[in-house]
CSV table of C-alpha atoms (C1' of nucleotides) in Angstrom, one decimal:
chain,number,residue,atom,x,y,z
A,10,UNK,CA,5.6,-4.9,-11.3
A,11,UNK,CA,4.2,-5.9,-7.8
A,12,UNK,CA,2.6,-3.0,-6.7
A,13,UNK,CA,2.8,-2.8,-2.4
A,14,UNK,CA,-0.6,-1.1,-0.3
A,15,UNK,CA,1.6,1.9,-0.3
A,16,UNK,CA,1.8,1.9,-4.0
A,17,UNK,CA,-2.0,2.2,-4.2
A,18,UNK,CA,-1.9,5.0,-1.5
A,19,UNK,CA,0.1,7.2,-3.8
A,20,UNK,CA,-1.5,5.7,-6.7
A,21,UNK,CA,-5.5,6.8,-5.1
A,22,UNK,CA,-3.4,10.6,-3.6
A,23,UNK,CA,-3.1,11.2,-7.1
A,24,UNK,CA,-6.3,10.4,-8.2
A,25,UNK,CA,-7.8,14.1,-8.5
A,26,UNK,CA,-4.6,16.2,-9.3
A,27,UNK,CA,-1.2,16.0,-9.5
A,28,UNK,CA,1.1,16.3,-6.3
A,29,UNK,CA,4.5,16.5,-5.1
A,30,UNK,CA,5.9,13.6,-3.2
A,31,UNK,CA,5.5,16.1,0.1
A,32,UNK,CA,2.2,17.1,-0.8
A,33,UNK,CA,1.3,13.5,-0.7
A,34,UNK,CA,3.0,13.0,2.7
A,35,UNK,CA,1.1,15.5,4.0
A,36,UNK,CA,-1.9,14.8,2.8
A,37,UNK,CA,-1.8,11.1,4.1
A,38,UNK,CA,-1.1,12.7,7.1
A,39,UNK,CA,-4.5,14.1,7.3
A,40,UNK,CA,-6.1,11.2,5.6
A,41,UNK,CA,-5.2,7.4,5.4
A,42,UNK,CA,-2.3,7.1,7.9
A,43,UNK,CA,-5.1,6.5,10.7
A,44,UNK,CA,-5.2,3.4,8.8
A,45,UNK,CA,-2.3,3.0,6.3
A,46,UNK,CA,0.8,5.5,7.1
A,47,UNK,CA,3.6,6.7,4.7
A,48,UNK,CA,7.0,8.1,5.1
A,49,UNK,CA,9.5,9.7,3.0
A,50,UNK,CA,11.7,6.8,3.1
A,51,UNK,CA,8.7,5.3,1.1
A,52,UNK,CA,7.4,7.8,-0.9
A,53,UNK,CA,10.0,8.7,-2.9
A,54,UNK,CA,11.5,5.7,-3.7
A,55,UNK,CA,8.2,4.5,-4.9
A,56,UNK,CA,7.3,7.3,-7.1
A,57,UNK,CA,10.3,6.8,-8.6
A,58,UNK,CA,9.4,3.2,-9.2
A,59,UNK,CA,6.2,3.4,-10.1
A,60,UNK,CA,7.0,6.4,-12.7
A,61,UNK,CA,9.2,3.5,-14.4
A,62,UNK,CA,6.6,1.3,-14.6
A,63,UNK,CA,5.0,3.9,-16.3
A,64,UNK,CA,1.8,4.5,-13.9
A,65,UNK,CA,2.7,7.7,-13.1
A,66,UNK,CA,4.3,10.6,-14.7
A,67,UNK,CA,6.2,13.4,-12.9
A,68,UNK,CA,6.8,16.8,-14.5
A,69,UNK,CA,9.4,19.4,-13.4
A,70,UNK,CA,7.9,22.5,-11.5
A,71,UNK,CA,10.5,24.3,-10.7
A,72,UNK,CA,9.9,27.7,-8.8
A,73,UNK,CA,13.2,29.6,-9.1
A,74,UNK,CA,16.0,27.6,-7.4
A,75,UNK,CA,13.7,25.5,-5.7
A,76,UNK,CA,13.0,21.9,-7.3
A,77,UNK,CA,9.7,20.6,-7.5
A,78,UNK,CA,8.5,17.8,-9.2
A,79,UNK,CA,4.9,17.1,-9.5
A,80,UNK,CA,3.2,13.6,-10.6
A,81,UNK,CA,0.1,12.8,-12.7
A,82,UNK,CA,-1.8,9.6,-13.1
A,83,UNK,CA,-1.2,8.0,-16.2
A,84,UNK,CA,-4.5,6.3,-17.9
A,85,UNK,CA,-2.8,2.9,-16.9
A,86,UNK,CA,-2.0,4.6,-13.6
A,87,UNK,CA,-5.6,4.9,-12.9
A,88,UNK,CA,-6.5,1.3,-14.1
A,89,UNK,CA,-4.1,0.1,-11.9
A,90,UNK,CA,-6.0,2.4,-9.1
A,91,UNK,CA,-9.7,0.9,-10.3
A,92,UNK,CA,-9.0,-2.8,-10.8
A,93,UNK,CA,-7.5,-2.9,-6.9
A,94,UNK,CA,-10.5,-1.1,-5.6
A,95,UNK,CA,-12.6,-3.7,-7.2
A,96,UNK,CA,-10.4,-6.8,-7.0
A,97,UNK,CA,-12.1,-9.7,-5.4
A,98,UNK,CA,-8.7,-10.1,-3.1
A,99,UNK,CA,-9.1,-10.7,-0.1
A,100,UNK,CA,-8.8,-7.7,2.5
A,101,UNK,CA,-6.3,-8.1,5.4
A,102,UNK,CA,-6.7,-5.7,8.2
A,103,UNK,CA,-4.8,-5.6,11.6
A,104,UNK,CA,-4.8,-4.3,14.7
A,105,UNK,CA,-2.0,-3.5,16.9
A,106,UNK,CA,-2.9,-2.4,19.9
A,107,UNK,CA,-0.5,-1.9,23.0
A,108,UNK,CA,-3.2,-1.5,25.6
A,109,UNK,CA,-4.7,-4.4,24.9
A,110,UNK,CA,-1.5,-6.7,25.2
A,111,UNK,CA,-0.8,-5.0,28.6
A,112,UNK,CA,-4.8,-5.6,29.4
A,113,UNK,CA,-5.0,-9.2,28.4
A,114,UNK,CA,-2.1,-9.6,30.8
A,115,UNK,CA,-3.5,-7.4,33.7
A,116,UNK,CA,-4.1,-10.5,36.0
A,117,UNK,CA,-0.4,-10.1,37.4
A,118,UNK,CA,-1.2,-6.4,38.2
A,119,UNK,CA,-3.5,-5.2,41.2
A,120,UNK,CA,-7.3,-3.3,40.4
A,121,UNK,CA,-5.3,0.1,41.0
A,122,UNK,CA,-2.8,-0.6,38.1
A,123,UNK,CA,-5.4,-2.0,35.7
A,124,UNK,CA,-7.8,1.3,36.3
A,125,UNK,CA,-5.0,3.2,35.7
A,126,UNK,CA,-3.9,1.7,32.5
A,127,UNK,CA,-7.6,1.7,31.4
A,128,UNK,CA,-8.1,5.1,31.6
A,129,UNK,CA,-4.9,5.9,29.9
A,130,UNK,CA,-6.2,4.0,27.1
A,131,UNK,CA,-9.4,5.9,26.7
A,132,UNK,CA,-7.3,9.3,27.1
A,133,UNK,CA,-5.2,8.1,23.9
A,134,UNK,CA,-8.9,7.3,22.3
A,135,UNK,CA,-10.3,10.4,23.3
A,136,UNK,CA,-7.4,12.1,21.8
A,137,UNK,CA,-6.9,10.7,19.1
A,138,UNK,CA,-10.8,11.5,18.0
A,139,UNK,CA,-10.2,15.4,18.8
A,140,UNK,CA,-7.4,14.9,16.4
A,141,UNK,CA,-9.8,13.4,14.2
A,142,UNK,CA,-12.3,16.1,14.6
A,143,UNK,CA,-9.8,18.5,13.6
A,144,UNK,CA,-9.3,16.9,10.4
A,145,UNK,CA,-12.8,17.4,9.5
A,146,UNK,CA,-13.1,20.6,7.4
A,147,UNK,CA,-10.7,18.9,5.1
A,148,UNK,CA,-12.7,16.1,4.6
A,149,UNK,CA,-16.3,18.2,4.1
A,150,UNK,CA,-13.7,20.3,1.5
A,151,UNK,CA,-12.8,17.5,-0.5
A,152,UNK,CA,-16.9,16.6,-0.6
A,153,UNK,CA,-18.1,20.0,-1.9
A,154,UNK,CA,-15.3,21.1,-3.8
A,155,UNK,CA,-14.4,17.9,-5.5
A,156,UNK,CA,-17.8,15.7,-4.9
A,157,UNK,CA,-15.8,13.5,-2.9
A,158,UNK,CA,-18.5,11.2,-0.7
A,159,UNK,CA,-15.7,8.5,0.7
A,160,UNK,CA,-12.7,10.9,2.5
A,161,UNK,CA,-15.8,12.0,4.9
A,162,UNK,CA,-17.6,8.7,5.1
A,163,UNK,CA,-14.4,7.5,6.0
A,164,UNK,CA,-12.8,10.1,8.6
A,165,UNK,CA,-16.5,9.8,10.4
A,166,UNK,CA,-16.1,5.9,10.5
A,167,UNK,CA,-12.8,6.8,12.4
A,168,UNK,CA,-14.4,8.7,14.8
A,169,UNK,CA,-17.1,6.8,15.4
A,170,UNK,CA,-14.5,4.1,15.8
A,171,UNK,CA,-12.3,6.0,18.6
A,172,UNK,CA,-16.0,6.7,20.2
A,173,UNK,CA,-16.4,2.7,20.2
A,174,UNK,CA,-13.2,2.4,21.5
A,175,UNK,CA,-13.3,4.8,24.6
A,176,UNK,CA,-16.4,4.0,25.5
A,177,UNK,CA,-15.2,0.0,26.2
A,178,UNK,CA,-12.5,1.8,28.0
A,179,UNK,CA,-15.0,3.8,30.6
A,180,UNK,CA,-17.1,0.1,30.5
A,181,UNK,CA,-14.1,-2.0,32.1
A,182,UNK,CA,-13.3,1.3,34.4
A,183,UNK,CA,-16.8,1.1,35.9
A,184,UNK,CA,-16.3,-2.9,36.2
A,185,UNK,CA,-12.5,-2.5,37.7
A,186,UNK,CA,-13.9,0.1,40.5
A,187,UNK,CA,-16.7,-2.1,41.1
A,188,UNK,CA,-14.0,-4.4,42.5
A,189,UNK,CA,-11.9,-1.9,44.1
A,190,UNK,CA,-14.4,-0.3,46.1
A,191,UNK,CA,-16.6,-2.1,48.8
B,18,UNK,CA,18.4,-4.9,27.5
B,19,UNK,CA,15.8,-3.3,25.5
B,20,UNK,CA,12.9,-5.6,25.3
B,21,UNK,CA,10.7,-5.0,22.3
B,22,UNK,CA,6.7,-5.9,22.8
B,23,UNK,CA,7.2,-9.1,21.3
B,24,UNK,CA,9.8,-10.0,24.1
B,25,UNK,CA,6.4,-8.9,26.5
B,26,UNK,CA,4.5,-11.1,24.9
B,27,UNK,CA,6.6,-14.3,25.6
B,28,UNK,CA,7.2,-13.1,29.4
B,29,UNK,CA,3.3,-12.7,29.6
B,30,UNK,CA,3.0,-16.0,28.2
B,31,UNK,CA,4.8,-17.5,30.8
B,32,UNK,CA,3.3,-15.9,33.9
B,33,UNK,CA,1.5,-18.6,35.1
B,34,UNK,CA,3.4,-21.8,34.0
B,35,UNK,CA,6.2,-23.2,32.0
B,36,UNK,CA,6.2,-23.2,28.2
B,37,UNK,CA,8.4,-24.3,25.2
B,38,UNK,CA,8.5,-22.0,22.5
B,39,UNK,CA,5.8,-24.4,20.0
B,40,UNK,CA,3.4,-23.7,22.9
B,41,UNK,CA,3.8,-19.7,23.1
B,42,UNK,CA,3.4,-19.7,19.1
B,43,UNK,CA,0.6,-22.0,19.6
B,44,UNK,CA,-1.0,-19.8,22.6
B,45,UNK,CA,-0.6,-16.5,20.6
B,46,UNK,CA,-2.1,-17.6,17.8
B,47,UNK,CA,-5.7,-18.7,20.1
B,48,UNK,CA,-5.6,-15.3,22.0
B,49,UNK,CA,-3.2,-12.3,21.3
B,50,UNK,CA,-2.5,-12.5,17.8
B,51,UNK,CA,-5.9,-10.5,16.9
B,52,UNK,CA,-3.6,-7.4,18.5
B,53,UNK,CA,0.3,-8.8,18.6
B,54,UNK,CA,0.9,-11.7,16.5
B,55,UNK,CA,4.4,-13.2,16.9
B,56,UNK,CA,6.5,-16.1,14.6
B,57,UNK,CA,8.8,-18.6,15.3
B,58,UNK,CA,11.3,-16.5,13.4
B,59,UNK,CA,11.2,-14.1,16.5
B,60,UNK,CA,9.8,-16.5,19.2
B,61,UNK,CA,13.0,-18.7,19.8
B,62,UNK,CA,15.9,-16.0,19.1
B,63,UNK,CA,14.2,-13.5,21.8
B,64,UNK,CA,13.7,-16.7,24.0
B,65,UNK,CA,17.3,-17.0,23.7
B,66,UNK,CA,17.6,-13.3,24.8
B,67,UNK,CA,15.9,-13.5,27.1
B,68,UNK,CA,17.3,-16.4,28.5
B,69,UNK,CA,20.7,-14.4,28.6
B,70,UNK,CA,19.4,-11.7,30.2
B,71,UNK,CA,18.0,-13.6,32.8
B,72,UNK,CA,14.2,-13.0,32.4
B,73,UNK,CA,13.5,-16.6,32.0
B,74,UNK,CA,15.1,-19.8,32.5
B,75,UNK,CA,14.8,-22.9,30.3
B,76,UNK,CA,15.1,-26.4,31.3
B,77,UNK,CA,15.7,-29.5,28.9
B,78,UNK,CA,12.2,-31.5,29.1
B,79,UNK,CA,13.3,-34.1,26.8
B,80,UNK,CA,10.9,-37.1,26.0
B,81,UNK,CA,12.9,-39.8,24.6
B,82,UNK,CA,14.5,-38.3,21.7
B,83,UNK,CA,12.5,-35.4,21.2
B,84,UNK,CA,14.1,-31.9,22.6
B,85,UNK,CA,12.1,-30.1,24.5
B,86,UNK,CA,12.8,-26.7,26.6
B,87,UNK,CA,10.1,-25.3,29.1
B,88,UNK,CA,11.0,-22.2,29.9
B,89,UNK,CA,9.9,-20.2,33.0
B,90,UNK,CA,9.7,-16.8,34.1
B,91,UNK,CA,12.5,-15.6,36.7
B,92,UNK,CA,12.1,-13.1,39.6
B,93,UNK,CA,13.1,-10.3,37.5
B,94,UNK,CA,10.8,-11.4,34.5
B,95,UNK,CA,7.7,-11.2,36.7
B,96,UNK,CA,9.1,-7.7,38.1
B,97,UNK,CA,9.9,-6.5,34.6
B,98,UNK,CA,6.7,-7.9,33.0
B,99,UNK,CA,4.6,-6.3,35.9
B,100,UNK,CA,6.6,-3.0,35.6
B,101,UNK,CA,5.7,-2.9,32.0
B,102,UNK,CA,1.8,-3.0,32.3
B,103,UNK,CA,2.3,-0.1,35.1
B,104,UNK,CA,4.3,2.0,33.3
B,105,UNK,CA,3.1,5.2,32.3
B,106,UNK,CA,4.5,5.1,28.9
B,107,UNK,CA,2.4,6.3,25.8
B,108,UNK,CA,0.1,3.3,24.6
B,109,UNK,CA,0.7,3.0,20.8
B,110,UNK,CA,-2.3,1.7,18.7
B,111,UNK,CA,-2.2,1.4,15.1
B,112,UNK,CA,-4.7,0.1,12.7
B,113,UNK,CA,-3.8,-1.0,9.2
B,114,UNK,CA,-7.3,-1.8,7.0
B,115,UNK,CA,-6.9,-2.5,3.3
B,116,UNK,CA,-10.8,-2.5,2.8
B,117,UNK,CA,-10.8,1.1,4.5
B,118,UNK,CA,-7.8,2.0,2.4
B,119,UNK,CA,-9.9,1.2,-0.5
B,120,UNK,CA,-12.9,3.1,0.6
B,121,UNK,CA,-11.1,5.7,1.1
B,122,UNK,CA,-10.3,6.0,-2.9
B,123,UNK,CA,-14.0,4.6,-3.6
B,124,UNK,CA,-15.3,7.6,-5.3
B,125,UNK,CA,-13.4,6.4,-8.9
B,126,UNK,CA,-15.2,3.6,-8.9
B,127,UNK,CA,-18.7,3.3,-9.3
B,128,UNK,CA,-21.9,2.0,-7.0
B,129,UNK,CA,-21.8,-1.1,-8.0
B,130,UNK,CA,-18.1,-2.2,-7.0
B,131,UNK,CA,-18.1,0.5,-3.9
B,132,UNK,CA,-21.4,-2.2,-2.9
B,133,UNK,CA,-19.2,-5.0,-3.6
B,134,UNK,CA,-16.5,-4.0,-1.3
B,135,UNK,CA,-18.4,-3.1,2.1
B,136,UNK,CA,-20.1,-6.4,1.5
B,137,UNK,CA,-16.6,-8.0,1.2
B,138,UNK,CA,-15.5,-6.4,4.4
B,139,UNK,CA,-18.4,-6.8,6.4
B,140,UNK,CA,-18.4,-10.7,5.4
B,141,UNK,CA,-14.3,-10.7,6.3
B,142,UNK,CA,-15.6,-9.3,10.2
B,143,UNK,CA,-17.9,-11.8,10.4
B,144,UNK,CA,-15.6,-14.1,9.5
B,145,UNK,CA,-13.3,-13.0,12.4
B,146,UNK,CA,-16.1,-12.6,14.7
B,147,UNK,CA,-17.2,-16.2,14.5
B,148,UNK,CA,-13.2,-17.3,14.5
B,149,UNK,CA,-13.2,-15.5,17.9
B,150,UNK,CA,-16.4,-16.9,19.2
B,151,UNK,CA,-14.8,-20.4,18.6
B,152,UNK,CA,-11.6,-19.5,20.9
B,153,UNK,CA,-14.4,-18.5,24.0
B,154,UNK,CA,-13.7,-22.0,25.3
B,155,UNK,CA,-10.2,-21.4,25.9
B,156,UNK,CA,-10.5,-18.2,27.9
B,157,UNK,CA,-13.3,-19.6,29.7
B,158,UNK,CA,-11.2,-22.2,31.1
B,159,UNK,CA,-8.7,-19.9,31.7
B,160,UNK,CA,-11.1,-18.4,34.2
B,161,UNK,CA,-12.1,-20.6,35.1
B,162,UNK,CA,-9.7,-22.7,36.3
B,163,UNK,CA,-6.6,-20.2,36.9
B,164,UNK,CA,-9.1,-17.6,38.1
B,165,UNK,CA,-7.6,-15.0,35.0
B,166,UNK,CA,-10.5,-12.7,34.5
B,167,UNK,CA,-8.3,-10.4,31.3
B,168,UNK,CA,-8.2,-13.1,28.9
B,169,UNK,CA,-11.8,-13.7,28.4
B,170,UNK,CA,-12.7,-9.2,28.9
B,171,UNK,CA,-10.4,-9.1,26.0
B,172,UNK,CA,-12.2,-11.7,23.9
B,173,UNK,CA,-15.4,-10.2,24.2
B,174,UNK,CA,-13.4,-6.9,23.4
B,175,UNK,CA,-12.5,-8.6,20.3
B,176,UNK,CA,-16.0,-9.7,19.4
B,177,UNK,CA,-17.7,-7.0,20.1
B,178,UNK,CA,-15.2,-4.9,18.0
B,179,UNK,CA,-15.5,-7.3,15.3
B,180,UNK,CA,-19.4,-6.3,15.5
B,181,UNK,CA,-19.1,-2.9,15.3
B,182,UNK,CA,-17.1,-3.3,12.3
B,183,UNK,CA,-19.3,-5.7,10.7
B,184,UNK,CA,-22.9,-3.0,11.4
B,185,UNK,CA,-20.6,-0.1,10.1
B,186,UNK,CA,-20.4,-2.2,6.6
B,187,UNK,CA,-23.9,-2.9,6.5
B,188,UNK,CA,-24.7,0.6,7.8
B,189,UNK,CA,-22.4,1.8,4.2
B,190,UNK,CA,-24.3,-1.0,2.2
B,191,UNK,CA,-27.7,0.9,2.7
B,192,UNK,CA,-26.4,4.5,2.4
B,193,UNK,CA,-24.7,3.1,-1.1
B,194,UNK,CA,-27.8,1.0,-2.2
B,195,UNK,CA,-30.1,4.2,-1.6
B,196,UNK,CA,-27.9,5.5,-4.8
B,197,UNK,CA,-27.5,2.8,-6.9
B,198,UNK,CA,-31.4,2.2,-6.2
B,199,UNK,CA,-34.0,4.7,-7.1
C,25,DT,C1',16.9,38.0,10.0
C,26,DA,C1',15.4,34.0,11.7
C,27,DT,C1',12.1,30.6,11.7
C,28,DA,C1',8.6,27.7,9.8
C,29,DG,C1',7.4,25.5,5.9
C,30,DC,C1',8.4,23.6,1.2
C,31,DA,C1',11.0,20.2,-1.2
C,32,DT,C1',14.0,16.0,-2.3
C,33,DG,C1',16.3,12.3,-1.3
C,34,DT,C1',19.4,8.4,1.0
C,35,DA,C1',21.4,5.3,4.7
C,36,DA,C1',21.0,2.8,8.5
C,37,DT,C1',18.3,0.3,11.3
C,38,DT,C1',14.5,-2.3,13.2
C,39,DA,C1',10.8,-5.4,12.9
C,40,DG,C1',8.7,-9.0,11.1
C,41,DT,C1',7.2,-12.7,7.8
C,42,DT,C1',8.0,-16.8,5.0
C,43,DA,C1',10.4,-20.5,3.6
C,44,DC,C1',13.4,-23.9,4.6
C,45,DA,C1',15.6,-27.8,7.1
C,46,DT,C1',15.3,-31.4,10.4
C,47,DG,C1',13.4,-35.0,13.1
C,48,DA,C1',10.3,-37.4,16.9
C,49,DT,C1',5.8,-39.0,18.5
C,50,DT,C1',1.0,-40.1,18.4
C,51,DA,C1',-3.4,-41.4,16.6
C,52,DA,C1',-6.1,-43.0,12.7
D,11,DT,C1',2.0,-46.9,7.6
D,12,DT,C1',1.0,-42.4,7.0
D,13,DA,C1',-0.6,-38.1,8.3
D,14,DA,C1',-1.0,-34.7,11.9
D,15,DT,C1',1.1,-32.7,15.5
D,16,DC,C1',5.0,-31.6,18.4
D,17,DA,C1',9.4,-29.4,18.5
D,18,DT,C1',13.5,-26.4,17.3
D,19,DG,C1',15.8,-23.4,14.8
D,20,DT,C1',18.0,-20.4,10.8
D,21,DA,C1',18.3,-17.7,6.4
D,22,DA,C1',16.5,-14.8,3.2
D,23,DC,C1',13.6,-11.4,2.4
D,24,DT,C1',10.3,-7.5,2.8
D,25,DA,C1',8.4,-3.5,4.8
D,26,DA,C1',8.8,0.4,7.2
D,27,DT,C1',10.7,3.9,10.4
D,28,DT,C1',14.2,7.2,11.8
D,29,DA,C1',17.8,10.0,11.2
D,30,DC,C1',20.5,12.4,8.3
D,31,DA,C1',21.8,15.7,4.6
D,32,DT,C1',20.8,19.6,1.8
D,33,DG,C1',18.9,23.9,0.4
D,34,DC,C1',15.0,27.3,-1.1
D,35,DT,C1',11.1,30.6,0.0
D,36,DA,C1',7.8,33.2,2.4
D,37,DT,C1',6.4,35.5,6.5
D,38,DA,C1',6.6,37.5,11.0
DNA sequence: TATAGCATGTAATTAGTTACATGATTAA
DNA sequence: TTAATCATGTAACTAATTACATGCTATA
């Protein structure tokens, strides 16, 4: 079975407990979807699919009326999860960025429109780390509840990253103005 | 007509000369694709829509027996390209990192492979850093010789993003050697 | 008692890539 | 003469989002 990113997002969300497939929506909420989003439409199907290929195992939970199914790792599950982690393959990454499309065009617009769409783009930064900043006390959780080093290390990459980007954004203000002005 | 940001990226291609659809892929794929890549698959349909709409115009250019169509932008392309980059509508970013993704799980593996992959990732920016350095030329020219200032402040956007990426690795590769080490 | 949150799932749609098919021209 | 590049386009596929449909449970 070809197993997609998403695959290993469920796969790694289940690697301390088991979860429901809305307990893992939520969590990737608060976690990976700054860098690799899920939706229902995915999650479900895939747990379903990934239960046949017999790297996960869900379990009935039913409270009252209310159906619940929660899902374990199964020992091949978790191989699965290891061998990617370590696998030599080679690491896409990419960057879709509005602002930046709009910016690289910005010749055909006058100084006023390009500050203006600069500084929106360091509000949506600057946002976007407050968000992050938010997320924090689940991520310093995870570390001394569960000895989890990475969900931190990772969540303060992102806002150092949001920092990098906002701070470019006040760089080409200042440069923009500078032509504006006198 | 709703134009998607691909549809953008073709009219902003064509703001200051003609193109065929081979030279827009070509073009995209030495400046905006870092951001917003595009294929032929959606290159020459939404040239055709375009077209209809009556955002650009194309014109046979045919050399001998090859077919060739230039297309250019029309009044109302430049108004609707310009009105795009001025518009107030929320910038969308998203960031999709499989090496992040993977850090993210990192705590099941152990130092050794967690070492392995921020080397791998830091060696993949590099990688794009000196890809983008090669491009310079390009939006250099641009400046220099169809006075476009965005092209080349986006480059060294991209570089110097590419670098920030590329110390946060080796920034991880001496917090996770100070464990595996002593 | 009503609203927010828990819980599961599917259908339709949109966006985008990859592979394929075809052929001309230019430079080594 | 052959390989690289120029040039156009479609078909099939994959990934992913959004909207929809349903219903329970806890709390304010």
């Amino acid at each position: 079975m070809e197993l997609s990113k998403t695959s290993y997002v469920i796969l790694g969300m289940l690697r301390t407990r088991t979860h429901t497939g809305y307990e893992i929506k939520s969590i990737v909420d608060h976690s990976t979807r700054f860098f690799w989003a899920a939706s229902y439409g995915q999650i479900y199907p895939e747990l379903k699919r990934l239960e046949e290929a017999g790297l996960v195992k869900g379990e009935a939970e039913a409270q009252g009326a209310r159906q619940r199914r929660s899902f374990s790792l199964t020992p091949e599950g978790r191989r699965e999860l290891e061998d990617w982690i370590s696998s030599g393959e080679p690491l896409r990454f990419e960057l879709r960025h509005e602002g930046l499309l709009r910016f690289f065009f910005a010749d055909v617009v006058d100084p006023a429109e390009q500050l203006e769409l600069v500084r929106d783009m360091r509000e949506m930064h600057e946002r976007t780390r407050t968000e992050m900043e938010a997320i924090r006390p689940h991520a310093e959780e995870a570390r001394a509840e569960r000895g989890q080093e990475f969900p931190l290390k990772t969540l303060e990459f992102g806002i150092a990253y949001q920092e990098f980007m906002a701070d470019w954004c006040s760089r080409m203000e200042r440069e923009i103005h500078k032509e504006t002005g006198d």
